PDB file of C-alpha atoms in Angstrom:
ATOM      1  CA  PRO A   1      21.597 180.951  92.126  1.00  0.00           C
ATOM      2  CA  PRO A   2      18.333 181.245  94.029  1.00  0.00           C
ATOM      3  CA  LEU A   3      16.466 177.978  93.851  1.00  0.00           C
ATOM      4  CA  ARG A   4      13.439 176.575  95.628  1.00  0.00           C
ATOM      5  CA  GLU A   5      14.470 174.445  98.605  1.00  0.00           C
ATOM      6  CA  ASP A   6      12.712 171.295  97.390  1.00  0.00           C
ATOM      7  CA  VAL A   7      14.477 171.508  94.021  1.00  0.00           C
ATOM      8  CA  ARG A   8      17.859 172.211  95.658  1.00  0.00           C
ATOM      9  CA  ALA A   9      17.447 169.143  97.924  1.00  0.00           C
ATOM     10  CA  MET A  10      16.570 166.893  94.971  1.00  0.00           C
ATOM     11  CA  ALA A  11      19.542 168.184  92.960  1.00  0.00           C
ATOM     12  CA  THR A  12      21.909 167.668  95.874  1.00  0.00           C
ATOM     13  CA  GLU A  13      20.593 164.120  96.420  1.00  0.00           C
ATOM     14  CA  MET A  14      21.003 163.346  92.718  1.00  0.00           C
ATOM     15  CA  ALA A  15      24.546 164.663  92.670  1.00  0.00           C
ATOM     16  CA  SER A  16      25.454 162.441  95.613  1.00  0.00           C
ATOM     17  CA  GLU A  17      23.916 159.392  93.902  1.00  0.00           C
ATOM     18  CA  GLU A  18      25.827 160.093  90.660  1.00  0.00           C
ATOM     19  CA  GLU A  19      29.115 160.244  92.518  1.00  0.00           C
ATOM     20  CA  GLU A  20      28.493 156.714  93.836  1.00  0.00           C
ATOM     21  CA  GLU A  21      27.502 155.257  90.398  1.00  0.00           C
ATOM     22  CA  THR A  22      29.988 153.478  88.185  1.00  0.00           C
ATOM     23  CA  HIS A  23      29.259 153.022  84.505  1.00  0.00           C
ATOM     24  CA  GLY A  24      30.700 150.224  82.334  1.00  0.00           C
ATOM     25  CA  ASP A  25      31.936 150.810  78.814  1.00  0.00           C
ATOM     26  CA  GLU A  26      28.624 149.557  77.429  1.00  0.00           C
ATOM     27  CA  ALA A  27      26.448 152.024  79.359  1.00  0.00           C
ATOM     28  CA  LEU A  28      24.213 154.198  77.157  1.00  0.00           C
ATOM     29  CA  PRO A  29      24.123 157.915  77.805  1.00  0.00           C
ATOM     30  CA  ARG A  30      21.313 158.863  80.176  1.00  0.00           C
ATOM     31  CA  ARG A  31      20.627 162.276  78.721  1.00  0.00           C
ATOM     32  CA  ARG A  32      18.391 161.859  75.691  1.00  0.00           C
ATOM     33  CA  TYR A  33      15.834 164.656  76.112  1.00  0.00           C
ATOM     34  CA  VAL A  34      15.609 168.049  74.421  1.00  0.00           C
ATOM     35  CA  THR A  35      13.291 169.678  76.921  1.00  0.00           C
ATOM     36  CA  CYS A  36      11.064 172.683  77.303  1.00  0.00           C
ATOM     37  CA  VAL A  37       9.374 173.275  80.666  1.00  0.00           C
ATOM     38  CA  VAL A  38       7.098 176.288  80.148  1.00  0.00           C
ATOM     39  CA  ARG A  39       3.758 177.807  80.932  1.00  0.00           C
ATOM     40  CA  LEU A  40       1.817 177.661  77.674  1.00  0.00           C
ATOM     41  CA  SER A  41       0.946 181.294  77.158  1.00  0.00           C
ATOM     42  CA  PRO A  42       1.829 183.644  74.269  1.00  0.00           C
ATOM     43  CA  GLU A  43       4.328 185.745  76.287  1.00  0.00           C
ATOM     44  CA  LYS A  44       6.361 182.575  77.018  1.00  0.00           C
ATOM     45  CA  GLU A  45       6.608 181.941  73.239  1.00  0.00           C
ATOM     46  CA  PRO A  46       6.295 178.135  73.280  1.00  0.00           C
ATOM     47  CA  GLU A  47       5.793 178.197  69.488  1.00  0.00           C
ATOM     48  CA  ARG A  48       9.568 178.709  69.283  1.00  0.00           C
ATOM     49  CA  PHE A  49      10.164 175.242  70.828  1.00  0.00           C
ATOM     50  CA  VAL A  50       7.544 173.695  68.508  1.00  0.00           C
ATOM     51  CA  ASP A  51       9.377 175.235  65.504  1.00  0.00           C
ATOM     52  CA  LEU A  52      12.717 173.997  66.804  1.00  0.00           C
ATOM     53  CA  VAL A  53      11.342 170.463  67.222  1.00  0.00           C
ATOM     54  CA  ARG A  54       9.981 170.569  63.665  1.00  0.00           C
ATOM     55  CA  GLU A  55      13.381 171.608  62.328  1.00  0.00           C
ATOM     56  CA  LEU A  56      15.254 168.993  64.365  1.00  0.00           C
ATOM     57  CA  ARG A  57      12.890 166.305  63.166  1.00  0.00           C
ATOM     58  CA  ALA A  58      13.472 167.395  59.556  1.00  0.00           C
ATOM     59  CA  ARG A  59      17.193 166.980  60.174  1.00  0.00           C
ATOM     60  CA  GLY A  60      16.691 163.425  61.531  1.00  0.00           C
ATOM     61  CA  THR A  61      17.564 164.276  65.138  1.00  0.00           C
ATOM     62  CA  PHE A  62      14.776 162.069  66.476  1.00  0.00           C
ATOM     63  CA  ASP A  63      15.430 159.094  64.185  1.00  0.00           C
ATOM     64  CA  ASP A  64      15.940 155.710  65.793  1.00  0.00           C
ATOM     65  CA  ASP A  65      18.448 154.372  63.252  1.00  0.00           C
ATOM     66  CA  GLY A  66      21.489 155.291  65.294  1.00  0.00           C
ATOM     67  CA  ARG A  67      22.364 158.260  63.121  1.00  0.00           C
ATOM     68  CA  ASN A  68      21.166 161.805  63.656  1.00  0.00           C
ATOM     69  CA  GLY A  69      20.478 163.018  60.125  1.00  0.00           C
ATOM     70  CA  ASP A  70      22.350 163.033  56.821  1.00  0.00           C
ATOM     71  CA  ASP A  71      24.670 165.789  57.927  1.00  0.00           C
ATOM     72  CA  ALA A  72      25.502 164.237  61.280  1.00  0.00           C
ATOM     73  CA  CYS A  73      29.168 163.836  62.068  1.00  0.00           C
ATOM     74  CA  VAL A  74      28.492 161.630  65.068  1.00  0.00           C
ATOM     75  CA  THR A  75      26.585 158.372  65.197  1.00  0.00           C
ATOM     76  CA  THR A  76      24.808 157.488  68.344  1.00  0.00           C
ATOM     77  CA  ALA A  77      23.306 154.453  70.004  1.00  0.00           C
ATOM     78  CA  SER A  78      19.841 156.025  70.029  1.00  0.00           C
ATOM     79  CA  SER A  79      18.144 159.295  69.145  1.00  0.00           C
ATOM     80  CA  LEU A  80      17.048 162.252  71.176  1.00  0.00           C
ATOM     81  CA  THR A  81      13.474 162.655  72.396  1.00  0.00           C
ATOM     82  CA  PRO A  82      11.735 166.054  72.502  1.00  0.00           C
ATOM     83  CA  VAL A  83       9.853 166.665  75.747  1.00  0.00           C
ATOM     84  CA  LEU A  84       7.323 169.382  76.488  1.00  0.00           C
ATOM     85  CA  CYS A  85       6.391 169.845  80.144  1.00  0.00           C
ATOM     86  CA  ALA A  86       3.381 172.132  80.381  1.00  0.00           C
ATOM     87  CA  SER A  87       0.481 171.745  82.763  1.00  0.00           C
ATOM     88  CA  THR A  88      -1.354 174.823  81.503  1.00  0.00           C
ATOM     89  CA  SER A  89      -4.972 174.266  80.475  1.00  0.00           C
ATOM     90  CA  GLY A  90      -7.118 175.934  77.860  1.00  0.00           C
ATOM     91  CA  ALA A  91      -7.488 176.111  74.100  1.00  0.00           C
ATOM     92  CA  TYR A  92      -4.128 177.813  73.472  1.00  0.00           C
ATOM     93  CA  ALA A  93      -2.321 175.192  75.546  1.00  0.00           C
ATOM     94  CA  ASP A  94      -4.155 172.355  73.841  1.00  0.00           C
ATOM     95  CA  ASP A  95      -3.222 173.770  70.438  1.00  0.00           C
ATOM     96  CA  ILE A  96       0.468 174.106  71.362  1.00  0.00           C
ATOM     97  CA  ARG A  97       0.591 170.517  72.698  1.00  0.00           C
ATOM     98  CA  ALA A  98      -1.064 169.187  69.531  1.00  0.00           C
ATOM     99  CA  ARG A  99       1.324 171.188  67.323  1.00  0.00           C
ATOM    100  CA  PHE A 100       4.296 169.828  69.345  1.00  0.00           C
ATOM    101  CA  VAL A 101       3.158 166.208  68.858  1.00  0.00           C
ATOM    102  CA  GLU A 102       2.737 166.839  65.115  1.00  0.00           C
ATOM    103  CA  ALA A 103       6.105 168.605  64.860  1.00  0.00           C
ATOM    104  CA  SER A 104       7.833 165.675  66.569  1.00  0.00           C
ATOM    105  CA  GLY A 105       6.205 163.159  64.260  1.00  0.00           C
ATOM    106  CA  GLY A 106       4.643 161.518  67.281  1.00  0.00           C
ATOM    107  CA  LYS A 107       8.043 160.913  68.896  1.00  0.00           C
ATOM    108  CA  GLY A 108       7.692 163.736  71.426  1.00  0.00           C
ATOM    109  CA  LYS A 109       6.673 163.252  75.006  1.00  0.00           C
ATOM    110  CA  VAL A 110       4.141 165.584  76.602  1.00  0.00           C
ATOM    111  CA  VAL A 111       4.039 165.939  80.377  1.00  0.00           C
ATOM    112  CA  ALA A 112       0.693 167.662  81.029  1.00  0.00           C
ATOM    113  CA  ASP A 113       0.639 167.216  84.820  1.00  0.00           C
ATOM    114  CA  PHE A 114       2.188 169.680  87.250  1.00  0.00           C
ATOM    115  CA  VAL A 115       5.899 168.873  87.590  1.00  0.00           C
ATOM    116  CA  ASP A 116       7.075 168.981  91.238  1.00  0.00           C
ATOM    117  CA  ALA A 117      10.717 168.825  92.423  1.00  0.00           C
ATOM    118  CA  ARG A 118      10.878 165.026  91.911  1.00  0.00           C
ATOM    119  CA  GLY A 119       9.397 165.429  88.408  1.00  0.00           C
ATOM    120  CA  LEU A 120      11.937 168.141  87.580  1.00  0.00           C
ATOM    121  CA  ARG A 121      14.685 165.813  88.666  1.00  0.00           C
ATOM    122  CA  ASP A 122      13.287 162.979  86.556  1.00  0.00           C
ATOM    123  CA  VAL A 123      13.083 165.198  83.459  1.00  0.00           C
ATOM    124  CA  PHE A 124      16.206 167.363  83.820  1.00  0.00           C
ATOM    125  CA  SER A 125      18.452 164.438  84.797  1.00  0.00           C
ATOM    126  CA  ARG A 126      17.665 162.999  81.375  1.00  0.00           C
ATOM    127  CA  THR A 127      17.927 166.317  79.523  1.00  0.00           C
ATOM    128  CA  THR A 128      20.837 167.004  77.205  1.00  0.00           C
ATOM    129  CA  LEU A 129      19.532 170.511  76.389  1.00  0.00           C
ATOM    130  CA  ASN A 130      16.753 172.598  77.940  1.00  0.00           C
ATOM    131  CA  VAL A 131      15.138 175.190  75.682  1.00  0.00           C
ATOM    132  CA  HIS A 132      13.949 178.426  77.301  1.00  0.00           C
ATOM    133  CA  PRO A 133      11.909 179.787  74.388  1.00  0.00           C
ATOM    134  CA  CYS A 134      10.918 183.307  75.345  1.00  0.00           C
ATOM    135  CA  ALA A 135      12.972 186.332  74.322  1.00  0.00           C
ATOM    136  CA  ARG A 136      12.242 188.192  77.566  1.00  0.00           C
ATOM    137  CA  ASP A 137      11.778 186.734  81.030  1.00  0.00           C
ATOM    138  CA  ALA A 138      12.252 188.484  84.344  1.00  0.00           C
ATOM    139  CA  TYR A 139      14.173 185.558  85.817  1.00  0.00           C
ATOM    140  CA  GLY A 140      13.990 182.248  83.936  1.00  0.00           C
ATOM    141  CA  MET A 141      13.520 179.805  86.798  1.00  0.00           C
ATOM    142  CA  THR A 142      13.527 176.697  84.561  1.00  0.00           C
ATOM    143  CA  VAL A 143      17.055 177.632  83.403  1.00  0.00           C
ATOM    144  CA  VAL A 144      18.241 177.601  87.007  1.00  0.00           C
ATOM    145  CA  GLU A 145      16.295 174.393  87.744  1.00  0.00           C
ATOM    146  CA  ALA A 146      17.784 172.642  84.717  1.00  0.00           C
ATOM    147  CA  ALA A 147      21.278 173.718  85.719  1.00  0.00           C
ATOM    148  CA  ALA A 148      20.762 172.307  89.198  1.00  0.00           C
ATOM    149  CA  PHE A 149      20.330 168.905  87.593  1.00  0.00           C
ATOM    150  CA  GLY A 150      23.265 169.307  85.181  1.00  0.00           C
ATOM    151  CA  ALA A 151      21.341 170.279  82.077  1.00  0.00           C
ATOM    152  CA  PRO A 152      22.430 173.328  80.126  1.00  0.00           C
ATOM    153  CA  SER A 153      19.823 175.651  78.571  1.00  0.00           C
ATOM    154  CA  ILE A 154      19.650 177.647  75.391  1.00  0.00           C
ATOM    155  CA  VAL A 155      18.293 181.175  76.163  1.00  0.00           C
ATOM    156  CA  GLN A 156      17.894 184.600  74.586  1.00  0.00           C
ATOM    157  CA  GLY A 157      21.164 186.465  74.841  1.00  0.00           C
ATOM    158  CA  GLY A 158      21.657 190.130  75.600  1.00  0.00           C
ATOM    159  CA  GLY A 159      20.094 190.125  79.037  1.00  0.00           C
ATOM    160  CA  GLY A 160      16.636 189.192  77.935  1.00  0.00           C
ATOM    161  CA  VAL A 161      16.437 186.472  80.580  1.00  0.00           C
ATOM    162  CA  GLY A 162      17.253 187.704  84.081  1.00  0.00           C
ATOM    163  CA  CYS A 163      19.145 184.665  85.427  1.00  0.00           C
ATOM    164  CA  THR A 164      21.770 184.932  82.680  1.00  0.00           C
ATOM    165  CA  GLY A 165      23.195 187.933  84.475  1.00  0.00           C
ATOM    166  CA  LEU A 166      24.078 185.935  87.604  1.00  0.00           C
ATOM    167  CA  VAL A 167      27.818 185.869  88.301  1.00  0.00           C
ATOM    168  CA  GLY A 168      29.300 182.401  88.092  1.00  0.00           C
ATOM    169  CA  PHE A 169      26.314 181.012  86.175  1.00  0.00           C
ATOM    170  CA  GLU A 170      27.668 181.560  82.662  1.00  0.00           C
ATOM    171  CA  ASP A 171      28.437 177.894  81.979  1.00  0.00           C
ATOM    172  CA  ALA A 172      24.821 176.842  82.560  1.00  0.00           C
ATOM    173  CA  PHE A 173      23.466 178.187  79.302  1.00  0.00           C
ATOM    174  CA  VAL A 174      24.113 178.956  75.658  1.00  0.00           C
ATOM    175  CA  ARG A 175      22.961 182.274  74.310  1.00  0.00           C
ATOM    176  CA  ALA A 176      20.840 182.475  71.161  1.00  0.00           C
ATOM    177  CA  ASP A 177      19.286 185.393  69.363  1.00  0.00           C
ATOM    178  CA  TRP A 178      15.648 184.308  69.183  1.00  0.00           C
ATOM    179  CA  THR A 179      14.590 187.692  67.844  1.00  0.00           C
ATOM    180  CA  ALA A 180      16.931 187.548  64.814  1.00  0.00           C
ATOM    181  CA  ALA A 181      15.698 184.024  64.024  1.00  0.00           C
ATOM    182  CA  ALA A 182      12.127 185.275  64.118  1.00  0.00           C
ATOM    183  CA  ALA A 183      12.941 188.177  61.794  1.00  0.00           C
ATOM    184  CA  ALA A 184      14.585 185.878  59.201  1.00  0.00           C
TER     185      ALA A 184
END
Protein backbone atom coordinates (compact mmCIF):
# COMPACT_ATOMS: atom_id res chain seq x y z
CA PRO A 1 0.00 0.00 0.00
CA PRO A 2 1.06 3.62 -0.42
CA LEU A 3 3.45 4.55 2.36
CA ARG A 4 5.71 7.51 3.04
CA GLU A 5 9.25 6.77 1.84
CA ASP A 6 10.86 7.38 5.25
CA VAL A 7 8.46 4.91 6.91
CA ARG A 8 8.96 2.34 4.13
CA ALA A 9 12.75 2.57 4.55
CA MET A 10 12.53 2.09 8.34
CA ALA A 11 10.20 -0.89 7.91
CA THR A 12 12.48 -2.50 5.34
CA GLU A 13 15.50 -1.97 7.60
CA MET A 14 13.66 -3.47 10.58
CA ALA A 15 12.56 -6.51 8.55
CA SER A 16 16.18 -7.13 7.52
CA GLU A 17 17.38 -6.87 11.12
CA GLU A 18 14.69 -9.30 12.33
CA GLU A 19 15.75 -11.90 9.78
CA GLU A 20 19.27 -11.81 11.23
CA GLU A 21 18.15 -12.10 14.89
CA THR A 22 17.98 -15.40 16.71
CA HIS A 23 15.93 -15.78 19.86
CA GLY A 24 16.57 -18.33 22.60
CA ASP A 25 13.82 -20.25 24.32
CA GLU A 26 13.90 -17.77 27.22
CA ALA A 27 13.33 -14.67 25.10
CA LEU A 28 10.29 -12.62 26.09
CA PRO A 29 7.90 -11.48 23.40
CA ARG A 30 8.79 -8.01 22.12
CA ARG A 31 5.28 -6.93 21.29
CA ARG A 32 3.63 -5.70 24.47
CA TYR A 33 1.83 -2.53 23.34
CA VAL A 34 -1.83 -1.92 22.56
CA THR A 35 -1.36 1.27 20.60
CA CYS A 36 -3.36 4.17 19.24
CA VAL A 37 -1.60 6.75 17.07
CA VAL A 38 -4.15 9.44 16.39
CA ARG A 39 -4.75 13.16 16.05
CA LEU A 40 -6.73 14.12 19.14
CA SER A 41 -9.80 15.67 17.58
CA PRO A 42 -13.49 14.70 17.89
CA GLU A 43 -13.77 13.34 14.33
CA LYS A 44 -10.94 10.86 15.02
CA GLU A 45 -12.95 9.53 18.00
CA PRO A 46 -10.04 8.93 20.42
CA GLU A 47 -12.58 8.44 23.23
CA ARG A 48 -13.15 4.97 21.77
CA PHE A 49 -9.55 4.00 22.58
CA VAL A 50 -9.87 5.47 26.10
CA ASP A 51 -13.02 3.38 26.64
CA LEU A 52 -11.27 0.27 25.32
CA VAL A 53 -8.32 0.83 27.66
CA ARG A 54 -10.72 1.24 30.60
CA GLU A 55 -12.43 -2.06 29.72
CA LEU A 56 -9.15 -3.92 29.20
CA ARG A 57 -7.87 -2.64 32.56
CA ALA A 58 -11.08 -3.84 34.26
CA ARG A 59 -10.40 -7.28 32.78
CA GLY A 60 -6.84 -7.31 34.15
CA THR A 61 -5.11 -7.02 30.78
CA PHE A 62 -2.52 -4.58 32.13
CA ASP A 63 -1.80 -6.50 35.37
CA ASP A 64 1.80 -7.38 36.11
CA ASP A 65 1.09 -10.67 37.87
CA GLY A 66 1.73 -12.79 34.79
CA ARG A 67 -1.97 -13.45 34.22
CA ASN A 68 -4.27 -11.35 32.10
CA GLY A 69 -7.50 -11.30 34.08
CA ASP A 70 -9.69 -13.90 35.77
CA ASP A 71 -11.11 -15.15 32.50
CA ALA A 72 -7.73 -15.44 30.78
CA CYS A 73 -6.98 -18.77 29.19
CA VAL A 74 -3.33 -17.91 28.64
CA THR A 75 -0.77 -16.87 31.21
CA THR A 76 2.01 -14.60 30.12
CA ALA A 77 5.41 -13.51 31.36
CA SER A 78 4.28 -9.88 31.54
CA SER A 79 1.27 -7.73 30.77
CA LEU A 80 0.37 -5.47 27.90
CA THR A 81 0.93 -1.72 28.02
CA PRO A 82 -1.52 0.74 26.47
CA VAL A 83 0.19 3.47 24.43
CA LEU A 84 -1.36 6.69 23.14
CA CYS A 85 0.72 8.61 20.59
CA ALA A 86 -0.81 12.02 20.05
CA SER A 87 1.10 15.25 19.62
CA THR A 88 -2.04 17.37 19.27
CA SER A 89 -2.23 20.38 21.59
CA GLY A 90 -5.20 22.14 23.17
CA ALA A 91 -7.79 21.59 25.86
CA TYR A 92 -9.54 18.68 24.10
CA ALA A 93 -6.22 16.86 23.59
CA ASP A 94 -5.15 17.48 27.19
CA ASP A 95 -8.49 16.08 28.41
CA ILE A 96 -8.18 12.93 26.28
CA ARG A 97 -4.60 12.30 27.47
CA ALA A 98 -5.67 12.75 31.12
CA ARG A 99 -8.65 10.41 30.63
CA PHE A 100 -6.35 7.84 28.99
CA VAL A 101 -3.92 7.91 31.94
CA GLU A 102 -6.85 7.51 34.36
CA ALA A 103 -8.40 4.71 32.29
CA SER A 104 -5.09 2.81 32.29
CA GLY A 105 -4.69 3.15 36.03
CA GLY A 106 -1.44 4.99 35.44
CA LYS A 107 0.01 2.06 33.47
CA GLY A 108 -0.42 3.70 30.08
CA LYS A 109 2.30 5.44 28.16
CA VAL A 110 1.63 8.80 26.50
CA VAL A 111 3.84 9.94 23.63
CA ALA A 112 3.02 13.63 23.26
CA ASP A 113 5.85 14.53 20.89
CA PHE A 114 5.57 14.29 17.11
CA VAL A 115 6.34 10.70 16.05
CA ASP A 116 8.62 10.55 13.00
CA ALA A 117 9.47 7.40 11.00
CA ARG A 118 12.00 6.21 13.62
CA GLY A 119 9.44 6.81 16.37
CA LEU A 120 6.80 4.87 14.44
CA ARG A 121 9.26 1.99 14.12
CA ASP A 122 10.00 2.09 17.85
CA VAL A 123 6.31 2.04 18.75
CA PHE A 124 4.87 -0.28 16.09
CA SER A 125 7.68 -2.84 16.38
CA ARG A 126 6.53 -3.29 20.00
CA THR A 127 2.81 -3.24 19.19
CA THR A 128 0.70 -6.38 19.39
CA LEU A 129 -2.46 -4.52 18.28
CA ASN A 130 -2.96 -1.03 16.87
CA VAL A 131 -6.38 0.53 17.44
CA HIS A 132 -7.73 2.84 14.73
CA PRO A 133 -10.65 4.33 16.68
CA CYS A 134 -12.66 6.34 14.17
CA ALA A 135 -15.65 4.87 12.34
CA ARG A 136 -14.88 6.83 9.16
CA ASP A 137 -11.51 7.79 7.74
CA ALA A 138 -10.66 8.60 4.14
CA TYR A 139 -7.51 6.46 4.22
CA GLY A 140 -6.25 5.36 7.65
CA MET A 141 -2.51 5.98 7.29
CA THR A 142 -1.65 4.64 10.76
CA VAL A 143 -3.19 1.28 9.80
CA VAL A 144 -0.80 1.08 6.85
CA GLU A 145 2.14 2.30 8.95
CA ALA A 146 1.43 -0.27 11.69
CA ALA A 147 1.23 -3.05 9.09
CA ALA A 148 4.59 -2.00 7.64
CA PHE A 149 6.13 -2.83 11.03
CA GLY A 150 4.20 -6.08 11.46
CA ALA A 151 1.44 -4.83 13.77
CA PRO A 152 -2.18 -5.63 12.90
CA SER A 153 -4.89 -3.04 13.48
CA ILE A 154 -8.49 -3.17 14.57
CA VAL A 155 -10.61 -0.87 12.36
CA GLN A 156 -14.22 -0.08 11.53
CA GLY A 157 -15.50 -2.64 9.04
CA GLY A 158 -17.78 -2.05 6.10
CA GLY A 159 -15.51 0.27 4.17
CA GLY A 160 -15.47 3.04 6.76
CA VAL A 161 -11.68 3.25 6.61
CA GLY A 162 -10.31 3.64 3.09
CA CYS A 163 -7.18 1.49 3.31
CA THR A 164 -9.23 -1.59 4.22
CA GLY A 165 -10.31 -1.77 0.59
CA LEU A 166 -6.77 -2.28 -0.72
CA VAL A 167 -6.32 -5.61 -2.48
CA GLY A 168 -3.85 -7.89 -0.71
CA PHE A 169 -4.02 -5.91 2.53
CA GLU A 170 -6.78 -7.93 4.25
CA ASP A 171 -4.46 -9.72 6.71
CA ALA A 172 -3.23 -6.41 8.17
CA PHE A 173 -6.38 -5.64 10.14
CA VAL A 174 -9.36 -7.00 12.05
CA ARG A 175 -12.74 -5.46 11.37
CA ALA A 176 -14.91 -4.21 14.20
CA ASP A 177 -18.27 -2.52 14.24
CA TRP A 178 -17.53 0.57 16.31
CA THR A 179 -20.94 2.04 15.53
CA ALA A 180 -22.84 -0.97 16.97
CA ALA A 181 -20.70 -0.84 20.12
CA ALA A 182 -21.52 2.85 20.52
CA ALA A 183 -25.25 2.16 20.13
CA ALA A 184 -25.25 -0.58 22.79
